[in-house]
Amino acid sequence: MSTDAEMAKPDAGFWRGKRVLLTGHTGFKGAWLALWLHRLGAHVTGMALAPSTQPSLFELAGLASSLDHHVLDIREPRAVAELVRNAQPDVVFHLAAQALVRSSYTDPVGTWSANVMGTVHLLDALRQHPGTRVAVLVTTDKVYRNLEWHHPYRECDELGGHDPYSASKAACELAIASYRDAFLGSSGLRVASARAGNVMGGGDWAMDRLLPDAVAAWQQGHVLNIRRPDAIRPWQHVLEPLAGYLCLAQALWDDATLTGPWNFGPHPHERATVRQVVQWASATWQGGGCGVHFDDSEQGPHEAGRLALDTAKAQTLLKLQPRWGLEQAVRRTVRWYQAQHEGGDARQLCLQDLADWEAAE
């Protein structure tokens, strides 16, 4: 049975007419958030590099016409400051990043530059141009010093990071806290960081993503090769953390005591191995029968074997509960790719998922 807590969701009445600056809007999560904000009636200014994949959800969904679209490198501080000054946002969502663990081994300097200094450039632009009321800066579930233990990580647990991506995002958390405490809090800007688990959903074509890799292999009739099949992650549909970011911003608008870090993820019992997620996806893809090879070796760079988030804070203070369970999230994601591959309109497929999510209990 549903409760009021389970029904917490973004409020169109709040977002209608709000000026929102969204960085990283050409990426997977950013495109979904841009579409949702547009649907809620916000006036969105986007700051990002050109889409990094072909195809891209941003282009397929025609999002350039739904917002004030700027191609800009967040590593360029003057350009960032100018855009913040011109946009005069009420709310900022910062998603721009180098977001791939394995890519961070190939380009550690670029990863640190984009993730840490890009975040600092945005924070400093907000410091120089007061007027913004709320900023939600997205990091990752991988900011914690991973000890491979069984209990979920809480917001107060130690930060760390073995690979350059994880460590750079942990450093982002320190930069965010520093700017909040030293500058932004006293100016009236409510600043929070958001740490979300692994996401899935239609429209992700980045490399080294589990379900996009599966779909690409199966569309071509190839066997899907899976590394570290028994790794455990806090998987969730992309709409779950995005709802968390939106609801957090709404709450911060009225309550400055909610600044600080926040975890967003599934219930603990919804954690699953890579193997289980692939098996659900295989069973959904065109009636099943997909080729999969599970590689149990430990080849390649280090990756965490177990990771889970404690989301009690978001559940208690924001009244958030996941609406879609993991198996449903996997099946919906696979069906999105199937429908799009068969000629379905990407924007309409996303809007249908949004409507279904909002209607869920």
mmCIF file of C-alpha atoms in Angstrom:
data_model
loop_
_atom_site.group_PDB
_atom_site.id
_atom_site.type_symbol
_atom_site.label_atom_id
_atom_site.label_comp_id
_atom_site.label_asym_id
_atom_site.label_seq_id
_atom_site.Cartn_x
_atom_site.Cartn_y
_atom_site.Cartn_z
ATOM 1 C CA MET A 1 0.000 0.000 0.000
ATOM 2 C CA SER A 2 1.265 3.485 -0.850
ATOM 3 C CA THR A 3 1.979 6.194 1.699
ATOM 4 C CA ASP A 4 2.486 9.927 1.356
ATOM 5 C CA ALA A 5 6.239 9.370 1.646
ATOM 6 C CA GLU A 6 6.211 7.095 -1.369
ATOM 7 C CA MET A 7 4.431 9.708 -3.454
ATOM 8 C CA ALA A 8 7.089 12.437 -3.164
ATOM 9 C CA LYS A 9 7.896 13.746 -6.635
ATOM 10 C CA PRO A 10 8.959 16.888 -8.507
ATOM 11 C CA ASP A 11 6.371 19.690 -8.263
ATOM 12 C CA ALA A 12 5.455 21.412 -11.520
ATOM 13 C CA GLY A 13 4.073 24.337 -9.525
ATOM 14 C CA PHE A 14 7.517 24.933 -8.060
ATOM 15 C CA TRP A 15 9.478 24.591 -11.304
ATOM 16 C CA ARG A 16 7.180 26.560 -13.601
ATOM 17 C CA GLY A 17 9.041 29.708 -14.622
ATOM 18 C CA LYS A 18 12.202 28.954 -12.613
ATOM 19 C CA ARG A 19 15.483 29.881 -14.307
ATOM 20 C CA VAL A 20 17.656 26.755 -14.212
ATOM 21 C CA LEU A 21 21.281 26.367 -15.260
ATOM 22 C CA LEU A 22 22.067 22.744 -16.151
ATOM 23 C CA THR A 23 25.639 21.676 -16.911
ATOM 24 C CA GLY A 24 26.218 18.461 -18.829
ATOM 25 C CA HIS A 25 22.841 18.637 -20.562
ATOM 26 C CA THR A 26 24.130 16.863 -23.683
ATOM 27 C CA GLY A 27 24.992 13.710 -21.718
ATOM 28 C CA PHE A 28 22.718 10.812 -20.852
ATOM 29 C CA LYS A 29 21.514 11.931 -17.408
ATOM 30 C CA GLY A 30 21.662 15.576 -18.407
ATOM 31 C CA ALA A 31 19.417 15.049 -21.424
ATOM 32 C CA TRP A 32 16.811 13.248 -19.323
ATOM 33 C CA LEU A 33 16.928 16.043 -16.734
ATOM 34 C CA ALA A 34 16.697 18.751 -19.402
ATOM 35 C CA LEU A 35 13.593 17.095 -20.834
ATOM 36 C CA TRP A 36 12.000 16.710 -17.395
ATOM 37 C CA LEU A 37 12.692 20.342 -16.451
ATOM 38 C CA HIS A 38 11.221 21.504 -19.768
ATOM 39 C CA ARG A 39 8.139 19.364 -19.115
ATOM 40 C CA LEU A 40 7.824 20.929 -15.658
ATOM 41 C CA GLY A 41 7.851 24.429 -17.162
ATOM 42 C CA ALA A 42 11.339 25.609 -16.170
ATOM 43 C CA HIS A 43 13.417 27.959 -18.341
ATOM 44 C CA VAL A 44 16.604 25.951 -18.822
ATOM 45 C CA THR A 45 20.043 27.166 -19.864
ATOM 46 C CA GLY A 46 22.375 24.311 -20.786
ATOM 47 C CA MET A 47 26.173 24.357 -20.621
ATOM 48 C CA ALA A 48 28.081 21.354 -21.983
ATOM 49 C CA LEU A 49 30.411 20.018 -24.606
ATOM 50 C CA ALA A 50 28.884 18.728 -27.822
ATOM 51 C CA PRO A 51 27.384 15.225 -27.456
ATOM 52 C CA SER A 52 30.165 12.675 -27.036
ATOM 53 C CA THR A 53 28.317 9.718 -28.579
ATOM 54 C CA GLN A 54 26.627 8.911 -31.846
ATOM 55 C CA PRO A 55 23.748 8.484 -31.576
ATOM 56 C CA SER A 56 22.982 10.793 -28.661
ATOM 57 C CA LEU A 57 19.771 11.193 -26.701
ATOM 58 C CA PHE A 58 20.192 14.976 -26.726
ATOM 59 C CA GLU A 59 20.064 15.042 -30.526
ATOM 60 C CA LEU A 60 17.476 12.299 -31.044
ATOM 61 C CA ALA A 61 15.089 13.966 -28.581
ATOM 62 C CA GLY A 62 15.514 17.377 -30.237
ATOM 63 C CA LEU A 63 16.440 19.010 -26.957
ATOM 64 C CA ALA A 64 18.356 21.949 -28.442
ATOM 65 C CA SER A 65 15.012 23.590 -29.223
ATOM 66 C CA SER A 66 13.739 23.054 -25.666
ATOM 67 C CA LEU A 67 16.375 25.129 -23.865
ATOM 68 C CA ASP A 68 19.022 27.816 -24.240
ATOM 69 C CA HIS A 69 21.782 25.557 -25.535
ATOM 70 C CA HIS A 70 25.447 26.520 -25.110
ATOM 71 C CA VAL A 71 28.429 24.427 -26.203
ATOM 72 C CA LEU A 72 31.054 25.344 -23.625
ATOM 73 C CA ASP A 73 33.976 23.673 -21.874
ATOM 74 C CA ILE A 74 33.571 23.916 -18.113
ATOM 75 C CA ARG A 75 37.372 23.979 -17.853
ATOM 76 C CA GLU A 76 37.271 27.551 -19.254
ATOM 77 C CA PRO A 77 36.613 29.737 -16.190
ATOM 78 C CA ARG A 78 35.891 33.015 -17.989
ATOM 79 C CA ALA A 79 33.329 31.406 -20.268
ATOM 80 C CA VAL A 80 31.669 29.697 -17.304
ATOM 81 C CA ALA A 81 31.513 32.949 -15.326
ATOM 82 C CA GLU A 82 30.043 34.825 -18.295
ATOM 83 C CA LEU A 83 27.327 32.254 -18.841
ATOM 84 C CA VAL A 84 26.389 32.221 -15.146
ATOM 85 C CA ARG A 85 26.199 36.012 -15.196
ATOM 86 C CA ASN A 86 24.013 36.036 -18.312
ATOM 87 C CA ALA A 87 21.730 33.176 -17.236
ATOM 88 C CA GLN A 88 21.088 34.562 -13.716
ATOM 89 C CA PRO A 89 19.814 31.136 -12.585
ATOM 90 C CA ASP A 90 17.549 30.559 -9.613
ATOM 91 C CA VAL A 91 18.700 26.929 -9.436
ATOM 92 C CA VAL A 92 21.843 25.180 -10.706
ATOM 93 C CA PHE A 93 22.268 21.477 -11.444
ATOM 94 C CA HIS A 94 25.871 20.492 -12.127
ATOM 95 C CA LEU A 95 26.223 17.211 -14.031
ATOM 96 C CA ALA A 96 29.108 17.998 -16.425
ATOM 97 C CA ALA A 97 31.962 15.543 -15.862
ATOM 98 C CA GLN A 98 34.247 12.893 -17.277
ATOM 99 C CA ALA A 99 32.038 10.118 -15.964
ATOM 100 C CA LEU A 100 33.711 6.837 -16.964
ATOM 101 C CA VAL A 101 35.948 4.847 -14.615
ATOM 102 C CA ARG A 102 37.917 3.046 -17.316
ATOM 103 C CA SER A 103 38.417 6.252 -19.330
ATOM 104 C CA SER A 104 39.948 7.841 -16.252
ATOM 105 C CA TYR A 105 42.795 5.315 -16.440
ATOM 106 C CA THR A 106 43.468 6.385 -20.031
ATOM 107 C CA ASP A 107 43.250 10.119 -19.363
ATOM 108 C CA PRO A 108 43.717 10.819 -15.647
ATOM 109 C CA VAL A 109 44.778 14.440 -16.146
ATOM 110 C CA GLY A 110 41.729 15.208 -18.277
ATOM 111 C CA THR A 111 39.520 13.492 -15.720
ATOM 112 C CA TRP A 112 40.899 15.523 -12.819
ATOM 113 C CA SER A 113 40.727 18.728 -14.836
ATOM 114 C CA ALA A 114 37.118 18.296 -15.937
ATOM 115 C CA ASN A 115 35.791 16.949 -12.672
ATOM 116 C CA VAL A 116 37.626 18.993 -10.052
ATOM 117 C CA MET A 117 38.564 22.239 -11.772
ATOM 118 C CA GLY A 118 35.338 22.258 -13.778
ATOM 119 C CA THR A 119 33.405 22.096 -10.506
ATOM 120 C CA VAL A 120 35.612 24.783 -8.936
ATOM 121 C CA HIS A 121 35.083 27.081 -11.929
ATOM 122 C CA LEU A 122 31.317 26.781 -11.550
ATOM 123 C CA LEU A 123 31.448 27.314 -7.782
ATOM 124 C CA ASP A 124 33.645 30.375 -8.208
ATOM 125 C CA ALA A 125 31.339 31.798 -10.851
ATOM 126 C CA LEU A 126 28.458 31.442 -8.393
ATOM 127 C CA ARG A 127 30.571 33.157 -5.741
ATOM 128 C CA GLN A 128 31.253 36.106 -8.018
ATOM 129 C CA HIS A 129 27.679 36.508 -9.214
ATOM 130 C CA PRO A 130 25.300 36.110 -6.248
ATOM 131 C CA GLY A 131 21.595 35.694 -6.849
ATOM 132 C CA THR A 132 21.299 31.933 -7.250
ATOM 133 C CA ARG A 133 19.359 30.354 -4.383
ATOM 134 C CA VAL A 134 20.031 26.601 -4.796
ATOM 135 C CA ALA A 135 22.846 24.540 -6.335
ATOM 136 C CA VAL A 136 22.845 20.736 -6.522
ATOM 137 C CA LEU A 137 26.200 19.356 -7.658
ATOM 138 C CA VAL A 138 26.235 15.710 -8.726
ATOM 139 C CA THR A 139 29.193 13.489 -7.856
ATOM 140 C CA THR A 140 28.883 9.685 -7.601
ATOM 141 C CA ASP A 141 28.395 6.720 -5.291
ATOM 142 C CA LYS A 142 32.094 5.985 -5.842
ATOM 143 C CA VAL A 143 33.297 8.912 -3.689
ATOM 144 C CA TYR A 144 33.593 6.633 -0.654
ATOM 145 C CA ARG A 145 36.768 4.870 0.399
ATOM 146 C CA ASN A 146 35.638 1.423 -0.667
ATOM 147 C CA LEU A 147 36.519 -1.220 1.893
ATOM 148 C CA GLU A 148 34.416 -3.898 0.143
ATOM 149 C CA TRP A 149 32.297 -4.279 3.244
ATOM 150 C CA HIS A 150 28.659 -5.381 3.302
ATOM 151 C CA HIS A 151 26.913 -2.410 4.873
ATOM 152 C CA PRO A 152 25.843 0.538 2.699
ATOM 153 C CA TYR A 153 27.904 3.713 2.792
ATOM 154 C CA ARG A 154 26.438 6.696 4.646
ATOM 155 C CA GLU A 155 26.980 10.351 3.859
ATOM 156 C CA CYS A 156 29.300 10.660 6.874
ATOM 157 C CA ASP A 157 31.613 7.805 5.825
ATOM 158 C CA GLU A 158 35.196 8.411 4.727
ATOM 159 C CA LEU A 159 35.825 9.657 1.200
ATOM 160 C CA GLY A 160 38.412 8.072 -1.066
ATOM 161 C CA GLY A 161 38.894 6.538 -4.491
ATOM 162 C CA HIS A 162 41.250 4.013 -6.067
ATOM 163 C CA ASP A 163 40.825 5.037 -9.702
ATOM 164 C CA PRO A 164 41.219 8.619 -11.002
ATOM 165 C CA TYR A 165 37.480 9.009 -11.639
ATOM 166 C CA SER A 166 36.443 8.028 -8.110
ATOM 167 C CA ALA A 167 39.233 10.019 -6.474
ATOM 168 C CA SER A 168 38.485 13.106 -8.559
ATOM 169 C CA LYS A 169 34.848 12.965 -7.540
ATOM 170 C CA ALA A 170 35.836 12.620 -3.876
ATOM 171 C CA ALA A 171 37.966 15.725 -4.374
ATOM 172 C CA CYS A 172 34.916 17.452 -5.839
ATOM 173 C CA GLU A 173 33.113 16.785 -2.577
ATOM 174 C CA LEU A 174 35.885 18.578 -0.680
ATOM 175 C CA ALA A 175 35.776 21.527 -3.080
ATOM 176 C CA ILE A 176 31.998 21.754 -2.777
ATOM 177 C CA ALA A 177 32.153 21.696 1.030
ATOM 178 C CA SER A 178 34.925 24.303 1.049
ATOM 179 C CA TYR A 179 33.077 26.770 -1.176
ATOM 180 C CA ARG A 180 29.851 26.196 0.737
ATOM 181 C CA ASP A 181 31.455 26.827 4.117
ATOM 182 C CA ALA A 182 33.888 29.586 3.146
ATOM 183 C CA PHE A 183 31.816 31.601 0.678
ATOM 184 C CA LEU A 184 28.428 30.480 -0.554
ATOM 185 C CA GLY A 185 26.594 29.687 2.663
ATOM 186 C CA SER A 186 26.991 33.229 3.989
ATOM 187 C CA SER A 187 25.739 34.637 0.665
ATOM 188 C CA GLY A 188 22.455 32.765 0.951
ATOM 189 C CA LEU A 189 23.166 30.078 -1.659
ATOM 190 C CA ARG A 190 22.089 26.623 -0.480
ATOM 191 C CA VAL A 191 24.607 24.071 -1.799
ATOM 192 C CA ALA A 192 24.245 20.273 -1.756
ATOM 193 C CA SER A 193 26.115 17.384 -3.361
ATOM 194 C CA ALA A 194 24.278 14.356 -4.719
ATOM 195 C CA ARG A 195 25.803 10.871 -4.745
ATOM 196 C CA ALA A 196 23.854 8.446 -6.911
ATOM 197 C CA GLY A 197 24.291 4.808 -7.809
ATOM 198 C CA ASN A 198 24.615 3.207 -11.252
ATOM 199 C CA VAL A 199 21.812 4.317 -13.540
ATOM 200 C CA MET A 200 20.092 2.758 -16.519
ATOM 201 C CA GLY A 201 17.485 3.942 -18.974
ATOM 202 C CA GLY A 202 16.946 4.463 -22.656
ATOM 203 C CA GLY A 203 19.265 6.731 -24.608
ATOM 204 C CA ASP A 204 22.655 5.920 -23.088
ATOM 205 C CA TRP A 205 25.233 5.103 -25.749
ATOM 206 C CA ALA A 206 28.421 5.755 -23.759
ATOM 207 C CA MET A 207 31.112 3.083 -23.824
ATOM 208 C CA ASP A 208 31.505 0.651 -20.939
ATOM 209 C CA ARG A 209 27.843 0.876 -19.940
ATOM 210 C CA LEU A 210 26.300 -2.476 -19.161
ATOM 211 C CA LEU A 211 22.898 -2.337 -20.863
ATOM 212 C CA PRO A 212 23.984 -0.179 -23.833
ATOM 213 C CA ASP A 213 26.810 -2.665 -24.472
ATOM 214 C CA ALA A 214 24.328 -5.529 -24.218
ATOM 215 C CA VAL A 215 21.890 -3.914 -26.633
ATOM 216 C CA ALA A 216 24.657 -3.100 -29.127
ATOM 217 C CA ALA A 217 25.897 -6.697 -29.098
ATOM 218 C CA TRP A 218 22.471 -8.270 -29.408
ATOM 219 C CA GLN A 219 21.330 -5.915 -32.164
ATOM 220 C CA GLN A 220 24.262 -7.202 -34.223
ATOM 221 C CA GLY A 221 23.749 -10.822 -33.246
ATOM 222 C CA HIS A 222 26.999 -10.926 -31.254
ATOM 223 C CA VAL A 223 27.777 -12.657 -27.982
ATOM 224 C CA LEU A 224 27.939 -10.206 -25.083
ATOM 225 C CA ASN A 225 31.175 -10.497 -23.113
ATOM 226 C CA ILE A 226 30.778 -9.533 -19.454
ATOM 227 C CA ARG A 227 33.677 -8.840 -17.095
ATOM 228 C CA ARG A 228 33.346 -9.179 -13.311
ATOM 229 C CA PRO A 229 29.824 -10.649 -13.448
ATOM 230 C CA ASP A 230 29.559 -10.954 -9.673
ATOM 231 C CA ALA A 231 30.294 -7.287 -8.945
ATOM 232 C CA ILE A 232 27.454 -5.691 -6.964
ATOM 233 C CA ARG A 233 26.167 -2.173 -7.663
ATOM 234 C CA PRO A 234 23.223 -0.016 -6.478
ATOM 235 C CA TRP A 235 21.473 -0.082 -9.863
ATOM 236 C CA GLN A 236 18.434 2.136 -10.492
ATOM 237 C CA HIS A 237 16.469 3.685 -13.336
ATOM 238 C CA VAL A 238 17.774 7.136 -14.267
ATOM 239 C CA LEU A 239 14.488 8.775 -13.262
ATOM 240 C CA GLU A 240 14.989 7.786 -9.618
ATOM 241 C CA PRO A 241 18.079 9.907 -8.865
ATOM 242 C CA LEU A 242 16.878 12.711 -11.137
ATOM 243 C CA ALA A 243 13.697 12.881 -9.063
ATOM 244 C CA GLY A 244 15.943 13.006 -6.026
ATOM 245 C CA TYR A 245 17.901 15.970 -7.408
ATOM 246 C CA LEU A 246 14.691 17.843 -8.234
ATOM 247 C CA CYS A 247 13.085 17.142 -4.867
ATOM 248 C CA LEU A 248 16.295 18.089 -3.059
ATOM 249 C CA ALA A 249 16.389 21.438 -4.863
ATOM 250 C CA GLN A 250 12.754 22.066 -3.940
ATOM 251 C CA ALA A 251 13.459 21.308 -0.290
ATOM 252 C CA LEU A 252 16.620 23.448 -0.205
ATOM 253 C CA TRP A 253 14.676 26.407 -1.555
ATOM 254 C CA ASP A 254 12.750 26.559 1.725
ATOM 255 C CA ASP A 255 15.221 25.017 4.175
ATOM 256 C CA ALA A 256 18.867 26.064 4.279
ATOM 257 C CA THR A 257 19.646 23.416 6.925
ATOM 258 C CA LEU A 258 19.455 20.716 4.235
ATOM 259 C CA THR A 259 22.778 21.701 2.649
ATOM 260 C CA GLY A 260 25.478 19.030 2.508
ATOM 261 C CA PRO A 261 25.877 15.585 0.897
ATOM 262 C CA TRP A 262 22.989 13.268 -0.064
ATOM 263 C CA ASN A 263 22.858 9.646 -1.220
ATOM 264 C CA PHE A 264 20.306 8.542 -3.823
ATOM 265 C CA GLY A 265 19.881 4.879 -4.622
ATOM 266 C CA PRO A 266 17.648 1.818 -4.402
ATOM 267 C CA HIS A 267 16.560 -0.046 -1.308
ATOM 268 C CA PRO A 268 19.308 -2.362 0.020
ATOM 269 C CA HIS A 269 17.427 -5.484 -1.079
ATOM 270 C CA GLU A 270 17.435 -4.168 -4.675
ATOM 271 C CA ARG A 271 21.214 -4.472 -4.991
ATOM 272 C CA ALA A 272 22.141 -7.001 -7.663
ATOM 273 C CA THR A 273 25.125 -8.458 -9.447
ATOM 274 C CA VAL A 274 26.071 -7.664 -13.006
ATOM 275 C CA ARG A 275 25.123 -11.260 -13.819
ATOM 276 C CA GLN A 276 21.553 -10.833 -12.560
ATOM 277 C CA VAL A 277 21.025 -7.581 -14.447
ATOM 278 C CA VAL A 278 22.260 -9.163 -17.689
ATOM 279 C CA GLN A 279 20.015 -12.187 -17.193
ATOM 280 C CA TRP A 280 16.944 -9.965 -16.814
ATOM 281 C CA ALA A 281 17.965 -7.987 -19.881
ATOM 282 C CA SER A 282 18.553 -11.130 -21.923
ATOM 283 C CA ALA A 283 15.151 -12.512 -20.974
ATOM 284 C CA THR A 284 13.509 -9.272 -22.154
ATOM 285 C CA TRP A 285 15.390 -8.761 -25.412
ATOM 286 C CA GLN A 286 13.248 -10.062 -28.287
ATOM 287 C CA GLY A 287 12.008 -13.024 -26.307
ATOM 288 C CA GLY A 288 15.371 -14.061 -24.852
ATOM 289 C CA GLY A 289 17.955 -16.437 -26.234
ATOM 290 C CA CYS A 290 20.723 -13.822 -26.345
ATOM 291 C CA GLY A 291 24.346 -14.889 -26.306
ATOM 292 C CA VAL A 292 26.258 -13.995 -23.152
ATOM 293 C CA HIS A 293 29.741 -14.962 -21.997
ATOM 294 C CA PHE A 294 30.536 -14.286 -18.341
ATOM 295 C CA ASP A 295 34.269 -13.773 -17.817
ATOM 296 C CA ASP A 296 35.134 -14.535 -14.190
ATOM 297 C CA SER A 297 38.763 -13.461 -14.559
ATOM 298 C CA GLU A 298 40.041 -10.214 -12.998
ATOM 299 C CA GLN A 299 41.520 -8.747 -16.163
ATOM 300 C CA GLY A 300 41.684 -5.001 -16.690
ATOM 301 C CA PRO A 301 42.117 -2.119 -14.246
ATOM 302 C CA HIS A 302 40.845 -2.254 -10.684
ATOM 303 C CA GLU A 303 37.091 -1.909 -10.169
ATOM 304 C CA ALA A 304 35.187 -2.179 -6.898
ATOM 305 C CA GLY A 305 33.553 -5.533 -6.297
ATOM 306 C CA ARG A 306 30.818 -4.382 -3.915
ATOM 307 C CA LEU A 307 29.135 -1.032 -3.497
ATOM 308 C CA ALA A 308 25.907 0.052 -1.817
ATOM 309 C CA LEU A 309 24.456 3.321 -0.526
ATOM 310 C CA ASP A 310 22.488 4.087 2.627
ATOM 311 C CA THR A 311 19.618 6.350 1.531
ATOM 312 C CA ALA A 312 17.874 6.744 4.885
ATOM 313 C CA LYS A 313 18.548 10.486 4.879
ATOM 314 C CA ALA A 314 16.719 11.057 1.581
ATOM 315 C CA GLN A 315 13.904 8.733 2.585
ATOM 316 C CA THR A 316 13.407 10.439 5.937
ATOM 317 C CA LEU A 317 13.958 14.125 5.180
ATOM 318 C CA LEU A 318 12.861 14.320 1.535
ATOM 319 C CA LYS A 319 10.171 11.609 1.803
ATOM 320 C CA LEU A 320 11.616 9.833 -1.236
ATOM 321 C CA GLN A 321 11.058 6.199 -2.107
ATOM 322 C CA PRO A 322 12.037 4.400 -5.338
ATOM 323 C CA ARG A 323 9.018 3.895 -7.589
ATOM 324 C CA TRP A 324 10.431 1.241 -9.916
ATOM 325 C CA GLY A 325 12.131 -1.897 -8.685
ATOM 326 C CA LEU A 326 15.324 -3.091 -10.325
ATOM 327 C CA GLU A 327 13.837 -5.807 -12.512
ATOM 328 C CA GLN A 328 11.228 -3.352 -13.805
ATOM 329 C CA ALA A 329 13.949 -0.769 -14.473
ATOM 330 C CA VAL A 330 15.972 -3.308 -16.495
ATOM 331 C CA ARG A 331 12.978 -4.424 -18.543
ATOM 332 C CA ARG A 332 11.854 -0.853 -19.237
ATOM 333 C CA THR A 333 15.351 0.097 -20.359
ATOM 334 C CA VAL A 334 15.653 -2.819 -22.763
ATOM 335 C CA ARG A 335 12.176 -2.186 -24.192
ATOM 336 C CA TRP A 336 13.079 1.500 -24.735
ATOM 337 C CA TYR A 337 16.048 0.459 -26.888
ATOM 338 C CA GLN A 338 13.959 -2.094 -28.746
ATOM 339 C CA ALA A 339 11.251 0.459 -29.509
ATOM 340 C CA GLN A 340 13.746 3.089 -30.596
ATOM 341 C CA HIS A 341 15.610 0.608 -32.782
ATOM 342 C CA GLU A 342 12.301 -0.255 -34.463
ATOM 343 C CA GLY A 343 11.662 3.403 -35.343
ATOM 344 C CA GLY A 344 10.161 4.817 -32.174
ATOM 345 C CA ASP A 345 10.669 8.515 -31.426
ATOM 346 C CA ALA A 346 13.234 8.934 -28.634
ATOM 347 C CA ARG A 347 11.588 12.022 -27.160
ATOM 348 C CA GLN A 348 8.173 10.386 -27.005
ATOM 349 C CA LEU A 349 9.634 7.223 -25.494
ATOM 350 C CA CYS A 350 11.234 9.312 -22.741
ATOM 351 C CA LEU A 351 8.059 11.291 -22.144
ATOM 352 C CA GLN A 352 6.103 8.053 -21.829
ATOM 353 C CA ASP A 353 8.570 6.766 -19.234
ATOM 354 C CA LEU A 354 8.250 10.050 -17.353
ATOM 355 C CA ALA A 355 4.469 9.831 -17.359
ATOM 356 C CA ASP A 356 4.548 6.196 -16.227
ATOM 357 C CA TRP A 357 7.039 6.996 -13.450
ATOM 358 C CA GLU A 358 4.912 9.872 -12.157
ATOM 359 C CA ALA A 359 1.836 7.650 -12.192
ATOM 360 C CA ALA A 360 3.532 4.797 -10.324
ATOM 361 C CA GLU A 361 2.738 4.135 -6.666
#
